[in-house]
Amino acid sequence: MPGHFEPLPGGGAAVALDEVEISIIRSLAVQLLELIGPGPAEGAGDPLAELFAEGPSEPPADPVLKRLFPDAYRDPEQAPASPGKAEEQRAHSAEFRRYTENDLRAGKRDNALAVIRSLDELAATGGGGAVLKLSPEESKRWLGALNDLRLAIGSRLEIVDEDDTDDLYRLPDEDPRKPMVMAYLWLGGLQETLVSTLLP
């Protein structure tokens, strides 16, 4: 079980984590929360206002947030659209973003918080490391958070396609990106094994 998730009888998943691994995942999840930011009406105490709050219409400036919240009506793989079509796509994307980004942010925030809470509970059980056991619902939240963490790190590493990932394996140990690369690859392994526990 070390280093990878295994299915639990009756559903859910388990993974053995040591103190360093717990600390790394928790730290990354906290950084992700800080990047996503607080909710639009946090602290206001008005659920109705939060329900109808409109989000931003422009894409975020930060490249990581652009990766986490991409435009809905633009395919980066396709050739650039004609000026008229591009303007239409921008308008549709702005409208879509205005009504969906707050909910997307809330979901990503909830997933990161679920990771932090489960790791805090695990750390409270005693020193060393421990076996983290997740329910099927918790597994889905973890999967979402692991995906977001990998997207964030991949964006910082400027990973666009599989060839970029292959190049990372050949980085020399003295390269300052090496720790981030190791985290990216390790989280990928966790994500892949967690996916396998959720398959029927």
mmCIF file of N, CA and C in Angstrom, residues 70-197:
data_model
loop_
_atom_site.group_PDB
_atom_site.id
_atom_site.type_symbol
_atom_site.label_atom_id
_atom_site.label_comp_id
_atom_site.label_asym_id
_atom_site.label_seq_id
_atom_site.Cartn_x
_atom_site.Cartn_y
_atom_site.Cartn_z
ATOM 1 N N PRO A 70 -10.449 27.372 -17.326
ATOM 2 C CA PRO A 70 -10.242 27.756 -18.737
ATOM 3 C C PRO A 70 -11.514 28.315 -19.363
ATOM 4 N N ASP A 71 -11.334 28.995 -20.495
ATOM 5 C CA ASP A 71 -12.485 29.475 -21.261
ATOM 6 C C ASP A 71 -13.290 28.281 -21.747
ATOM 7 N N ALA A 72 -14.603 28.412 -21.699
ATOM 8 C CA ALA A 72 -15.479 27.303 -22.086
ATOM 9 C C ALA A 72 -15.666 27.196 -23.597
ATOM 10 N N TYR A 73 -15.534 28.291 -24.325
ATOM 11 C CA TYR A 73 -15.860 28.288 -25.746
ATOM 12 C C TYR A 73 -14.647 28.474 -26.633
ATOM 13 N N ARG A 74 -13.488 28.063 -26.148
ATOM 14 C CA ARG A 74 -12.293 28.208 -26.973
ATOM 15 C C ARG A 74 -11.448 26.962 -26.811
ATOM 16 N N ASP A 75 -11.108 26.354 -27.910
ATOM 17 C CA ASP A 75 -10.267 25.162 -27.890
ATOM 18 C C ASP A 75 -8.848 25.581 -28.250
ATOM 19 N N PRO A 76 -7.901 25.511 -27.278
ATOM 20 C CA PRO A 76 -6.536 25.937 -27.572
ATOM 21 C C PRO A 76 -5.849 25.098 -28.639
ATOM 22 N N GLU A 77 -6.381 23.915 -28.922
ATOM 23 C CA GLU A 77 -5.784 23.030 -29.924
ATOM 24 C C GLU A 77 -6.171 23.437 -31.355
ATOM 25 N N GLN A 78 -7.272 24.202 -31.484
ATOM 26 C CA GLN A 78 -7.749 24.565 -32.818
ATOM 27 C C GLN A 78 -7.044 25.812 -33.326
ATOM 28 N N ALA A 79 -7.072 25.958 -34.630
ATOM 29 C CA ALA A 79 -6.514 27.163 -35.254
ATOM 30 C C ALA A 79 -7.320 28.377 -34.809
ATOM 31 N N PRO A 80 -6.682 29.537 -34.738
ATOM 32 C CA PRO A 80 -7.408 30.745 -34.332
ATOM 33 C C PRO A 80 -8.630 30.990 -35.217
ATOM 34 N N ALA A 81 -9.703 31.418 -34.562
ATOM 35 C CA ALA A 81 -10.944 31.683 -35.290
ATOM 36 C C ALA A 81 -10.842 33.018 -36.013
ATOM 37 N N SER A 82 -11.738 33.218 -36.973
ATOM 38 C CA SER A 82 -11.807 34.509 -37.664
ATOM 39 C C SER A 82 -12.141 35.587 -36.636
ATOM 40 N N PRO A 83 -11.829 36.858 -36.909
ATOM 41 C CA PRO A 83 -12.075 37.920 -35.926
ATOM 42 C C PRO A 83 -13.511 37.947 -35.403
ATOM 43 N N GLY A 84 -14.485 37.792 -36.305
ATOM 44 C CA GLY A 84 -15.890 37.801 -35.868
ATOM 45 C C GLY A 84 -16.213 36.620 -34.988
ATOM 46 N N LYS A 85 -15.726 35.452 -35.388
ATOM 47 C CA LYS A 85 -15.969 34.221 -34.608
ATOM 48 C C LYS A 85 -15.249 34.299 -33.264
ATOM 49 N N ALA A 86 -14.038 34.844 -33.253
ATOM 50 C CA ALA A 86 -13.274 34.971 -32.007
ATOM 51 C C ALA A 86 -14.009 35.878 -31.029
ATOM 52 N N GLU A 87 -14.577 36.966 -31.525
ATOM 53 C CA GLU A 87 -15.315 37.890 -30.660
ATOM 54 C C GLU A 87 -16.559 37.208 -30.093
ATOM 55 N N GLU A 88 -17.220 36.416 -30.915
ATOM 56 C CA GLU A 88 -18.405 35.670 -30.466
ATOM 57 C C GLU A 88 -18.020 34.658 -29.387
ATOM 58 N N GLN A 89 -16.894 33.953 -29.601
ATOM 59 C CA GLN A 89 -16.424 32.990 -28.599
ATOM 60 C C GLN A 89 -16.095 33.677 -27.284
ATOM 61 N N ARG A 90 -15.452 34.852 -27.360
ATOM 62 C CA ARG A 90 -15.123 35.607 -26.138
ATOM 63 C C ARG A 90 -16.393 36.003 -25.381
ATOM 64 N N ALA A 91 -17.406 36.437 -26.111
ATOM 65 C CA ALA A 91 -18.664 36.846 -25.476
ATOM 66 C C ALA A 91 -19.343 35.655 -24.796
ATOM 67 N N HIS A 92 -19.373 34.505 -25.492
ATOM 68 C CA HIS A 92 -19.979 33.301 -24.899
ATOM 69 C C HIS A 92 -19.185 32.845 -23.673
ATOM 70 N N SER A 93 -17.867 32.875 -23.779
ATOM 71 C CA SER A 93 -17.022 32.461 -22.659
ATOM 72 C C SER A 93 -17.219 33.370 -21.454
ATOM 73 N N ALA A 94 -17.310 34.687 -21.700
ATOM 74 C CA ALA A 94 -17.503 35.646 -20.607
ATOM 75 C C ALA A 94 -18.830 35.383 -19.899
ATOM 76 N N GLU A 95 -19.879 35.125 -20.682
ATOM 77 C CA GLU A 95 -21.201 34.862 -20.106
ATOM 78 C C GLU A 95 -21.187 33.570 -19.302
ATOM 79 N N PHE A 96 -20.602 32.539 -19.873
ATOM 80 C CA PHE A 96 -20.513 31.252 -19.185
ATOM 81 C C PHE A 96 -19.721 31.387 -17.885
ATOM 82 N N ARG A 97 -18.582 32.084 -17.948
ATOM 83 C CA ARG A 97 -17.725 32.272 -16.773
ATOM 84 C C ARG A 97 -18.473 33.033 -15.672
ATOM 85 N N ARG A 98 -19.224 34.044 -16.061
ATOM 86 C CA ARG A 98 -19.922 34.886 -15.088
ATOM 87 C C ARG A 98 -20.870 34.053 -14.224
ATOM 88 N N TYR A 99 -21.500 33.029 -14.838
ATOM 89 C CA TYR A 99 -22.496 32.256 -14.100
ATOM 90 C C TYR A 99 -21.987 30.917 -13.572
ATOM 91 N N THR A 100 -20.767 30.545 -13.875
ATOM 92 C CA THR A 100 -20.284 29.241 -13.416
ATOM 93 C C THR A 100 -19.018 29.283 -12.559
ATOM 94 N N GLU A 101 -18.193 30.330 -12.725
ATOM 95 C CA GLU A 101 -16.883 30.286 -12.063
ATOM 96 C C GLU A 101 -16.987 30.252 -10.546
ATOM 97 N N ASN A 102 -17.949 30.976 -9.959
ATOM 98 C CA ASN A 102 -18.076 30.946 -8.502
ATOM 99 C C ASN A 102 -18.346 29.533 -8.004
ATOM 100 N N ASP A 103 -19.232 28.804 -8.710
ATOM 101 C CA ASP A 103 -19.528 27.426 -8.306
ATOM 102 C C ASP A 103 -18.316 26.520 -8.507
ATOM 103 N N LEU A 104 -17.592 26.718 -9.606
ATOM 104 C CA LEU A 104 -16.393 25.914 -9.847
ATOM 105 C C LEU A 104 -15.350 26.163 -8.754
ATOM 106 N N ARG A 105 -15.173 27.425 -8.410
ATOM 107 C CA ARG A 105 -14.227 27.761 -7.339
ATOM 108 C C ARG A 105 -14.664 27.129 -6.020
ATOM 109 N N ALA A 106 -15.952 27.199 -5.720
ATOM 110 C CA ALA A 106 -16.465 26.621 -4.469
ATOM 111 C C ALA A 106 -16.202 25.113 -4.431
ATOM 112 N N GLY A 107 -16.416 24.434 -5.565
ATOM 113 C CA GLY A 107 -16.167 22.990 -5.608
ATOM 114 C C GLY A 107 -14.700 22.662 -5.391
ATOM 115 N N LYS A 108 -13.819 23.419 -6.028
ATOM 116 C CA LYS A 108 -12.385 23.179 -5.863
ATOM 117 C C LYS A 108 -11.949 23.511 -4.433
ATOM 118 N N ARG A 109 -12.529 24.556 -3.872
ATOM 119 C CA ARG A 109 -12.232 24.934 -2.492
ATOM 120 C C ARG A 109 -12.677 23.824 -1.534
ATOM 121 N N ASP A 110 -13.882 23.293 -1.756
ATOM 122 C CA ASP A 110 -14.397 22.207 -0.906
ATOM 123 C C ASP A 110 -13.518 20.964 -0.991
ATOM 124 N N ASN A 111 -13.052 20.643 -2.194
ATOM 125 C CA ASN A 111 -12.184 19.472 -2.363
ATOM 126 C C ASN A 111 -10.864 19.655 -1.618
ATOM 127 N N ALA A 112 -10.263 20.832 -1.744
ATOM 128 C CA ALA A 112 -8.995 21.088 -1.046
ATOM 129 C C ALA A 112 -9.193 21.056 0.466
ATOM 130 N N LEU A 113 -10.296 21.628 0.938
ATOM 131 C CA LEU A 113 -10.585 21.598 2.384
ATOM 132 C C LEU A 113 -10.801 20.170 2.873
ATOM 133 N N ALA A 114 -11.449 19.326 2.062
ATOM 134 C CA ALA A 114 -11.663 17.927 2.444
ATOM 135 C C ALA A 114 -10.325 17.208 2.607
ATOM 136 N N VAL A 115 -9.371 17.495 1.724
ATOM 137 C CA VAL A 115 -8.033 16.905 1.831
ATOM 138 C C VAL A 115 -7.359 17.363 3.119
ATOM 139 N N ILE A 116 -7.394 18.653 3.383
ATOM 140 C CA ILE A 116 -6.748 19.202 4.583
ATOM 141 C C ILE A 116 -7.363 18.606 5.843
ATOM 142 N N ARG A 117 -8.689 18.553 5.899
ATOM 143 C CA ARG A 117 -9.362 18.020 7.098
ATOM 144 C C ARG A 117 -9.029 16.550 7.325
ATOM 145 N N SER A 118 -9.031 15.754 6.250
ATOM 146 C CA SER A 118 -8.746 14.325 6.432
ATOM 147 C C SER A 118 -7.291 14.112 6.855
ATOM 148 N N LEU A 119 -6.379 14.942 6.349
ATOM 149 C CA LEU A 119 -4.980 14.827 6.761
ATOM 150 C C LEU A 119 -4.785 15.289 8.201
ATOM 151 N N ASP A 120 -5.524 16.327 8.606
ATOM 152 C CA ASP A 120 -5.453 16.788 10.000
ATOM 153 C C ASP A 120 -5.963 15.717 10.952
ATOM 154 N N GLU A 121 -7.040 15.048 10.575
ATOM 155 C CA GLU A 121 -7.568 13.953 11.393
ATOM 156 C C GLU A 121 -6.559 12.814 11.481
ATOM 157 N N LEU A 122 -5.915 12.528 10.372
ATOM 158 C CA LEU A 122 -4.925 11.462 10.330
ATOM 159 C C LEU A 122 -3.731 11.804 11.212
ATOM 160 N N ALA A 123 -3.258 13.041 11.132
ATOM 161 C CA ALA A 123 -2.109 13.476 11.928
ATOM 162 C C ALA A 123 -2.433 13.466 13.411
ATOM 163 N N ALA A 124 -3.707 13.710 13.757
ATOM 164 C CA ALA A 124 -4.109 13.751 15.168
ATOM 165 C C ALA A 124 -4.121 12.366 15.804
ATOM 166 N N THR A 125 -4.088 11.314 14.979
ATOM 167 C CA THR A 125 -4.142 9.958 15.525
ATOM 168 C C THR A 125 -2.809 9.492 16.088
ATOM 169 N N GLY A 126 -1.741 10.229 15.845
ATOM 170 C CA GLY A 126 -0.448 9.845 16.417
ATOM 171 C C GLY A 126 0.691 10.098 15.476
ATOM 172 N N GLY A 127 1.904 10.010 16.007
ATOM 173 C CA GLY A 127 3.115 10.318 15.246
ATOM 174 C C GLY A 127 3.428 9.293 14.179
ATOM 175 N N GLY A 128 4.513 9.548 13.487
ATOM 176 C CA GLY A 128 4.941 8.653 12.411
ATOM 177 C C GLY A 128 4.122 8.898 11.176
ATOM 178 N N GLY A 129 3.507 7.907 10.678
ATOM 179 C CA GLY A 129 2.614 7.994 9.538
ATOM 180 C C GLY A 129 1.395 7.186 9.878
ATOM 181 N N ALA A 130 0.507 7.062 8.957
ATOM 182 C CA ALA A 130 -0.716 6.313 9.223
ATOM 183 C C ALA A 130 -1.357 5.927 7.902
ATOM 184 N N VAL A 131 -2.375 5.119 8.003
ATOM 185 C CA VAL A 131 -3.130 4.713 6.825
ATOM 186 C C VAL A 131 -4.361 5.598 6.740
ATOM 187 N N LEU A 132 -4.447 6.337 5.650
ATOM 188 C CA LEU A 132 -5.595 7.194 5.393
ATOM 189 C C LEU A 132 -6.674 6.356 4.731
ATOM 190 N N LYS A 133 -7.859 6.360 5.327
ATOM 191 C CA LYS A 133 -8.986 5.613 4.765
ATOM 192 C C LYS A 133 -10.056 6.600 4.351
ATOM 193 N N LEU A 134 -10.468 6.505 3.101
ATOM 194 C CA LEU A 134 -11.443 7.427 2.537
ATOM 195 C C LEU A 134 -12.718 6.693 2.140
ATOM 196 N N SER A 135 -13.859 7.334 2.406
ATOM 197 C CA SER A 135 -15.133 6.812 1.914
ATOM 198 C C SER A 135 -15.191 7.059 0.408
ATOM 199 N N PRO A 136 -16.162 6.454 -0.282
ATOM 200 C CA PRO A 136 -16.276 6.729 -1.722
ATOM 201 C C PRO A 136 -16.436 8.225 -2.019
ATOM 202 N N GLU A 137 -17.226 8.944 -1.213
ATOM 203 C CA GLU A 137 -17.416 10.381 -1.435
ATOM 204 C C GLU A 137 -16.117 11.145 -1.187
ATOM 205 N N GLU A 138 -15.410 10.790 -0.114
ATOM 206 C CA GLU A 138 -14.123 11.432 0.172
ATOM 207 C C GLU A 138 -13.112 11.143 -0.938
ATOM 208 N N SER A 139 -13.165 9.932 -1.482
ATOM 209 C CA SER A 139 -12.260 9.563 -2.578
ATOM 210 C C SER A 139 -12.470 10.474 -3.773
ATOM 211 N N LYS A 140 -13.728 10.790 -4.082
ATOM 212 C CA LYS A 140 -14.015 11.677 -5.215
ATOM 213 C C LYS A 140 -13.484 13.084 -4.945
ATOM 214 N N ARG A 141 -13.621 13.555 -3.709
ATOM 215 C CA ARG A 141 -13.100 14.886 -3.366
ATOM 216 C C ARG A 141 -11.570 14.902 -3.474
ATOM 217 N N TRP A 142 -10.942 13.852 -2.990
ATOM 218 C CA TRP A 142 -9.485 13.749 -3.100
ATOM 219 C C TRP A 142 -9.060 13.713 -4.561
ATOM 220 N N LEU A 143 -9.788 12.974 -5.368
ATOM 221 C CA LEU A 143 -9.447 12.877 -6.788
ATOM 222 C C LEU A 143 -9.508 14.253 -7.449
ATOM 223 N N GLY A 144 -10.553 15.019 -7.137
ATOM 224 C CA GLY A 144 -10.664 16.369 -7.673
ATOM 225 C C GLY A 144 -9.514 17.257 -7.228
ATOM 226 N N ALA A 145 -9.154 17.157 -5.940
ATOM 227 C CA ALA A 145 -8.069 17.986 -5.418
ATOM 228 C C ALA A 145 -6.723 17.570 -6.003
ATOM 229 N N LEU A 146 -6.469 16.270 -6.131
ATOM 230 C CA LEU A 146 -5.208 15.813 -6.733
ATOM 231 C C LEU A 146 -5.101 16.295 -8.175
ATOM 232 N N ASN A 147 -6.210 16.248 -8.900
ATOM 233 C CA ASN A 147 -6.206 16.733 -10.278
ATOM 234 C C ASN A 147 -5.868 18.230 -10.319
ATOM 235 N N ASP A 148 -6.494 19.003 -9.436
ATOM 236 C CA ASP A 148 -6.223 20.446 -9.404
ATOM 237 C C ASP A 148 -4.773 20.736 -9.019
ATOM 238 N N LEU A 149 -4.237 19.972 -8.072
ATOM 239 C CA LEU A 149 -2.839 20.172 -7.665
ATOM 240 C C LEU A 149 -1.899 19.879 -8.828
ATOM 241 N N ARG A 150 -2.165 18.812 -9.566
ATOM 242 C CA ARG A 150 -1.311 18.473 -10.708
ATOM 243 C C ARG A 150 -1.431 19.514 -11.817
ATOM 244 N N LEU A 151 -2.640 20.016 -12.044
ATOM 245 C CA LEU A 151 -2.807 21.074 -13.045
ATOM 246 C C LEU A 151 -2.025 22.325 -12.639
ATOM 247 N N ALA A 152 -2.091 22.663 -11.343
ATOM 248 C CA ALA A 152 -1.393 23.853 -10.847
ATOM 249 C C ALA A 152 0.117 23.694 -11.000
ATOM 250 N N ILE A 153 0.641 22.548 -10.559
ATOM 251 C CA ILE A 153 2.088 22.321 -10.653
ATOM 252 C C ILE A 153 2.504 22.221 -12.120
ATOM 253 N N GLY A 154 1.705 21.512 -12.923
ATOM 254 C CA GLY A 154 2.007 21.385 -14.342
ATOM 255 C C GLY A 154 2.047 22.732 -15.039
ATOM 256 N N SER A 155 1.170 23.628 -14.622
ATOM 257 C CA SER A 155 1.162 24.969 -15.200
ATOM 258 C C SER A 155 2.433 25.725 -14.824
ATOM 259 N N ARG A 156 2.846 25.619 -13.573
ATOM 260 C CA ARG A 156 4.076 26.287 -13.131
ATOM 261 C C ARG A 156 5.300 25.707 -13.840
ATOM 262 N N LEU A 157 5.240 24.399 -14.152
ATOM 263 C CA LEU A 157 6.352 23.751 -14.860
ATOM 264 C C LEU A 157 6.242 23.922 -16.377
ATOM 265 N N GLU A 158 5.176 24.585 -16.816
ATOM 266 C CA GLU A 158 4.919 24.826 -18.239
ATOM 267 C C GLU A 158 4.766 23.536 -19.028
ATOM 268 N N ILE A 159 4.081 22.566 -18.428
ATOM 269 C CA ILE A 159 3.795 21.302 -19.103
ATOM 270 C C ILE A 159 2.562 21.509 -19.981
ATOM 271 N N VAL A 160 2.731 21.269 -21.268
ATOM 272 C CA VAL A 160 1.628 21.429 -22.208
ATOM 273 C C VAL A 160 1.189 20.068 -22.749
ATOM 274 N N ASP A 161 2.158 19.185 -23.010
ATOM 275 C CA ASP A 161 1.814 17.874 -23.548
ATOM 276 C C ASP A 161 2.746 16.800 -22.972
ATOM 277 N N GLU A 162 2.563 15.582 -23.435
ATOM 278 C CA GLU A 162 3.311 14.427 -22.917
ATOM 279 C C GLU A 162 4.811 14.564 -23.127
ATOM 280 N N ASP A 163 5.223 15.206 -24.224
ATOM 281 C CA ASP A 163 6.651 15.394 -24.478
ATOM 282 C C ASP A 163 7.298 16.221 -23.371
ATOM 283 N N ASP A 164 6.567 17.222 -22.872
ATOM 284 C CA ASP A 164 7.089 18.042 -21.778
ATOM 285 C C ASP A 164 7.321 17.188 -20.534
ATOM 286 N N THR A 165 6.395 16.260 -20.267
ATOM 287 C CA THR A 165 6.535 15.378 -19.111
ATOM 288 C C THR A 165 7.755 14.485 -19.268
ATOM 289 N N ASP A 166 7.970 13.962 -20.477
ATOM 290 C CA ASP A 166 9.136 13.112 -20.733
ATOM 291 C C ASP A 166 10.437 13.861 -20.453
ATOM 292 N N ASP A 167 10.478 15.145 -20.826
ATOM 293 C CA ASP A 167 11.676 15.953 -20.576
ATOM 294 C C ASP A 167 11.957 16.107 -19.089
ATOM 295 N N LEU A 168 10.911 16.118 -18.287
ATOM 296 C CA LEU A 168 11.090 16.306 -16.844
ATOM 297 C C LEU A 168 11.837 15.137 -16.197
ATOM 298 N N TYR A 169 11.656 13.946 -16.746
ATOM 299 C CA TYR A 169 12.349 12.778 -16.203
ATOM 300 C C TYR A 169 13.866 12.911 -16.347
ATOM 301 N N ARG A 170 14.303 13.706 -17.295
ATOM 302 C CA ARG A 170 15.737 13.824 -17.570
ATOM 303 C C ARG A 170 16.384 15.037 -16.900
ATOM 304 N N LEU A 171 15.640 15.744 -16.055
ATOM 305 C CA LEU A 171 16.219 16.909 -15.382
ATOM 306 C C LEU A 171 17.346 16.482 -14.446
ATOM 307 N N PRO A 172 18.455 17.200 -14.430
ATOM 308 C CA PRO A 172 19.512 16.878 -13.469
ATOM 309 C C PRO A 172 19.067 17.208 -12.035
ATOM 310 N N ASP A 173 19.661 16.541 -11.064
ATOM 311 C CA ASP A 173 19.259 16.729 -9.668
ATOM 312 C C ASP A 173 19.428 18.165 -9.197
ATOM 313 N N GLU A 174 20.390 18.890 -9.782
ATOM 314 C CA GLU A 174 20.635 20.267 -9.316
ATOM 315 C C GLU A 174 19.650 21.278 -9.908
ATOM 316 N N ASP A 175 18.788 20.847 -10.831
ATOM 317 C CA ASP A 175 17.801 21.756 -11.412
ATOM 318 C C ASP A 175 16.818 22.194 -10.325
ATOM 319 N N PRO A 176 16.582 23.505 -10.179
ATOM 320 C CA PRO A 176 15.695 23.977 -9.102
ATOM 321 C C PRO A 176 14.247 23.513 -9.251
ATOM 322 N N ARG A 177 13.869 23.049 -10.439
ATOM 323 C CA ARG A 177 12.506 22.545 -10.653
ATOM 324 C C ARG A 177 12.331 21.108 -10.176
ATOM 325 N N LYS A 178 13.423 20.448 -9.845
ATOM 326 C CA LYS A 178 13.375 19.009 -9.536
ATOM 327 C C LYS A 178 12.386 18.661 -8.408
ATOM 328 N N PRO A 179 12.378 19.391 -7.262
ATOM 329 C CA PRO A 179 11.405 19.043 -6.213
ATOM 330 C C PRO A 179 9.951 19.160 -6.695
ATOM 331 N N MET A 180 9.676 20.188 -7.495
ATOM 332 C CA MET A 180 8.320 20.355 -8.010
ATOM 333 C C MET A 180 7.972 19.230 -8.979
ATOM 334 N N VAL A 181 8.953 18.821 -9.776
ATOM 335 C CA VAL A 181 8.744 17.708 -10.706
ATOM 336 C C VAL A 181 8.452 16.428 -9.943
ATOM 337 N N MET A 182 9.225 16.182 -8.884
ATOM 338 C CA MET A 182 9.012 14.969 -8.084
ATOM 339 C C MET A 182 7.615 14.965 -7.465
ATOM 340 N N ALA A 183 7.160 16.128 -6.974
ATOM 341 C CA ALA A 183 5.813 16.229 -6.417
ATOM 342 C C ALA A 183 4.764 15.969 -7.497
ATOM 343 N N TYR A 184 4.985 16.528 -8.690
ATOM 344 C CA TYR A 184 4.056 16.347 -9.805
ATOM 345 C C TYR A 184 3.921 14.869 -10.172
ATOM 346 N N LEU A 185 5.037 14.179 -10.282
ATOM 347 C CA LEU A 185 5.017 12.762 -10.653
ATOM 348 C C LEU A 185 4.404 11.903 -9.545
ATOM 349 N N TRP A 186 4.741 12.214 -8.303
ATOM 350 C CA TRP A 186 4.207 11.458 -7.161
ATOM 351 C C TRP A 186 2.694 11.629 -7.067
ATOM 352 N N LEU A 187 2.227 12.866 -7.206
ATOM 353 C CA LEU A 187 0.782 13.103 -7.164
ATOM 354 C C LEU A 187 0.089 12.393 -8.318
ATOM 355 N N GLY A 188 0.765 12.306 -9.464
ATOM 356 C CA GLY A 188 0.208 11.574 -10.601
ATOM 357 C C GLY A 188 -0.003 10.104 -10.280
ATOM 358 N N GLY A 189 0.975 9.517 -9.581
ATOM 359 C CA GLY A 189 0.838 8.122 -9.169
ATOM 360 C C GLY A 189 -0.318 7.933 -8.191
ATOM 361 N N LEU A 190 -0.440 8.854 -7.240
ATOM 362 C CA LEU A 190 -1.559 8.785 -6.294
ATOM 363 C C LEU A 190 -2.885 8.916 -7.033
ATOM 364 N N GLN A 191 -2.947 9.867 -7.957
ATOM 365 C CA GLN A 191 -4.180 10.104 -8.708
ATOM 366 C C GLN A 191 -4.560 8.862 -9.525
ATOM 367 N N GLU A 192 -3.584 8.289 -10.194
ATOM 368 C CA GLU A 192 -3.858 7.121 -11.046
ATOM 369 C C GLU A 192 -4.366 5.940 -10.218
ATOM 370 N N THR A 193 -3.746 5.687 -9.075
ATOM 371 C CA THR A 193 -4.190 4.543 -8.266
ATOM 372 C C THR A 193 -5.535 4.822 -7.599
ATOM 373 N N LEU A 194 -5.803 6.098 -7.288
ATOM 374 C CA LEU A 194 -7.109 6.439 -6.700
ATOM 375 C C LEU A 194 -8.212 6.249 -7.741
ATOM 376 N N VAL A 195 -7.951 6.637 -8.984
ATOM 377 C CA VAL A 195 -8.920 6.418 -10.065
ATOM 378 C C VAL A 195 -9.251 4.932 -10.164
ATOM 379 N N SER A 196 -8.227 4.095 -10.085
ATOM 380 C CA SER A 196 -8.452 2.650 -10.244
ATOM 381 C C SER A 196 -9.342 2.078 -9.135
ATOM 382 N N THR A 197 -9.304 2.697 -7.942
ATOM 383 C CA THR A 197 -10.164 2.205 -6.844
ATOM 384 C C THR A 197 -11.614 2.580 -7.063
#
